[in-house]
Amino acid sequence: MNEQHIFLVGPMGAGKSTIGRHLAAFLNRPFFDIDNEIEARTGADIQWIFDMEGEEGFRVREAKALLELIQNDTSSVIATGGGIVLREDNREALRENGQVIYLSATKEQLYDRTRKDKSRPLLQVDNRREVIDQLVEKRDPLYRGIADLVFPSGSVPPGKLVKSLAQALTEL
Ligand code: S3P
């Protein structure tokens, strides 16, 4: 039986990796970022995986990496990719293996934070705002459906945000 983990879910640009890293340091736990884990296991970047295997190939790798990280004996902080909630199996695995924090952000914040993005395949399009709108509308209910805590990532510096986040986790 693995320890319970802390999972950060939410859209691209919500700050899952930055906040996750700070939270892990604050709680003195290991930190993992699923996208980084996929890249390390594949030996290629996310864009390459999308180009060669399509989104479906990436989703298979993502689900596998999630299950492997969950098996880790040490209770960890795990930042997920924005699309992790698309698969029912992943949602169930997240719900059952720890506390799920939904880092929410407004569409405007997401447009702004992904403005110069060059690494997220789904955002390398002419109609980025429209794509973000569609992703948020489809996924927001999925994030909420598994979240133990919904936390606006807002404009507070990560160090400060993490303290209130850690406090909120103890009150769950
Ligand atoms: C994706 C989000 C990305 C990455 C991939 C697909 C998505 O992760 O997994 O580009 O479908 O929203 P981040 O949310 O960490 O950017």
mmCIF file of C-alpha atoms in Angstrom, residues 45-131:
data_model
loop_
_atom_site.group_PDB
_atom_site.id
_atom_site.type_symbol
_atom_site.label_atom_id
_atom_site.label_comp_id
_atom_site.label_asym_id
_atom_site.label_seq_id
_atom_site.Cartn_x
_atom_site.Cartn_y
_atom_site.Cartn_z
ATOM 1 C CA ASP A 45 10.140 16.025 -25.425
ATOM 2 C CA ILE A 46 6.358 16.300 -25.309
ATOM 3 C CA GLN A 47 6.178 17.980 -28.725
ATOM 4 C CA TRP A 48 8.107 15.089 -30.283
ATOM 5 C CA ILE A 49 5.763 12.554 -28.663
ATOM 6 C CA PHE A 50 2.712 14.404 -30.015
ATOM 7 C CA ASP A 51 4.316 14.612 -33.481
ATOM 8 C CA MET A 52 5.288 10.947 -33.620
ATOM 9 C CA GLU A 53 2.512 9.241 -31.676
ATOM 10 C CA GLY A 54 -0.299 11.769 -31.659
ATOM 11 C CA GLU A 55 -2.161 12.933 -28.582
ATOM 12 C CA GLU A 56 -3.395 9.382 -27.973
ATOM 13 C CA GLY A 57 0.175 8.042 -27.753
ATOM 14 C CA PHE A 58 0.986 10.773 -25.272
ATOM 15 C CA ARG A 59 -2.095 9.936 -23.164
ATOM 16 C CA VAL A 60 -1.011 6.290 -22.923
ATOM 17 C CA ARG A 61 2.417 7.356 -21.665
ATOM 18 C CA GLU A 62 0.824 9.844 -19.280
ATOM 19 C CA ALA A 63 -1.478 7.242 -17.699
ATOM 20 C CA LYS A 64 1.453 4.852 -17.276
ATOM 21 C CA ALA A 65 3.671 7.500 -15.662
ATOM 22 C CA LEU A 66 0.864 8.426 -13.247
ATOM 23 C CA LEU A 67 0.440 4.819 -12.098
ATOM 24 C CA GLU A 68 4.190 4.410 -11.654
ATOM 25 C CA LEU A 69 4.500 7.577 -9.567
ATOM 26 C CA ILE A 70 1.568 6.533 -7.403
ATOM 27 C CA GLN A 71 3.395 3.308 -6.554
ATOM 28 C CA ASN A 72 6.228 5.341 -5.049
ATOM 29 C CA ASP A 73 6.469 4.443 -1.363
ATOM 30 C CA THR A 74 7.322 7.948 -0.248
ATOM 31 C CA SER A 75 4.438 10.320 -0.031
ATOM 32 C CA SER A 76 5.119 12.859 -2.791
ATOM 33 C CA VAL A 77 3.815 16.061 -4.315
ATOM 34 C CA ILE A 78 2.916 15.312 -7.937
ATOM 35 C CA ALA A 79 2.163 17.967 -10.574
ATOM 36 C CA THR A 80 0.030 16.499 -13.358
ATOM 37 C CA GLY A 81 -0.472 17.637 -16.963
ATOM 38 C CA GLY A 82 -3.643 19.604 -17.735
ATOM 39 C CA GLY A 83 -5.204 16.719 -19.665
ATOM 40 C CA ILE A 84 -4.728 14.016 -17.034
ATOM 41 C CA VAL A 85 -8.415 14.232 -16.064
ATOM 42 C CA LEU A 86 -9.617 13.220 -19.527
ATOM 43 C CA ARG A 87 -9.369 9.518 -18.708
ATOM 44 C CA GLU A 88 -11.742 8.050 -16.162
ATOM 45 C CA ASP A 89 -9.039 5.612 -14.976
ATOM 46 C CA ASN A 90 -6.722 8.512 -14.189
ATOM 47 C CA ARG A 91 -9.449 10.389 -12.323
ATOM 48 C CA GLU A 92 -10.128 7.314 -10.224
ATOM 49 C CA ALA A 93 -6.410 6.781 -9.525
ATOM 50 C CA LEU A 94 -6.041 10.417 -8.423
ATOM 51 C CA ARG A 95 -9.125 10.302 -6.190
ATOM 52 C CA GLU A 96 -8.051 7.087 -4.515
ATOM 53 C CA ASN A 97 -4.401 7.795 -3.885
ATOM 54 C CA GLY A 98 -4.189 11.123 -2.159
ATOM 55 C CA GLN A 99 -5.398 14.664 -1.824
ATOM 56 C CA VAL A 100 -6.229 16.434 -5.066
ATOM 57 C CA ILE A 101 -5.711 20.180 -5.306
ATOM 58 C CA TYR A 102 -7.300 21.945 -8.254
ATOM 59 C CA LEU A 103 -5.231 25.042 -8.993
ATOM 60 C CA SER A 104 -7.744 27.189 -10.769
ATOM 61 C CA ALA A 105 -7.131 30.306 -12.843
ATOM 62 C CA THR A 106 -9.286 32.666 -14.883
ATOM 63 C CA LYS A 107 -9.243 32.403 -18.671
ATOM 64 C CA GLU A 108 -7.523 35.817 -18.831
ATOM 65 C CA GLN A 109 -4.736 34.586 -16.536
ATOM 66 C CA LEU A 110 -4.328 31.485 -18.673
ATOM 67 C CA TYR A 111 -4.206 33.500 -21.940
ATOM 68 C CA ASP A 112 -1.616 35.746 -20.392
ATOM 69 C CA ARG A 113 0.585 33.067 -18.879
ATOM 70 C CA THR A 114 0.713 30.952 -22.025
ATOM 71 C CA ARG A 115 1.244 33.887 -24.385
ATOM 72 C CA LYS A 116 4.842 33.033 -25.240
ATOM 73 C CA ASP A 117 4.520 29.290 -24.875
ATOM 74 C CA LYS A 118 6.477 27.219 -27.379
ATOM 75 C CA SER A 119 6.437 23.836 -25.693
ATOM 76 C CA ARG A 120 2.787 22.857 -25.327
ATOM 77 C CA PRO A 121 1.627 21.193 -28.548
ATOM 78 C CA LEU A 122 -2.068 21.964 -27.997
ATOM 79 C CA LEU A 123 -1.339 25.700 -27.806
ATOM 80 C CA GLN A 124 0.787 26.040 -30.968
ATOM 81 C CA VAL A 125 -2.256 27.249 -32.912
ATOM 82 C CA ASP A 126 -3.528 30.551 -34.318
ATOM 83 C CA ASN A 127 -6.675 30.530 -32.176
ATOM 84 C CA ARG A 128 -5.018 29.939 -28.788
ATOM 85 C CA ARG A 129 -7.693 31.845 -26.854
ATOM 86 C CA GLU A 130 -10.470 29.791 -28.392
ATOM 87 C CA VAL A 131 -8.595 26.565 -27.624
#
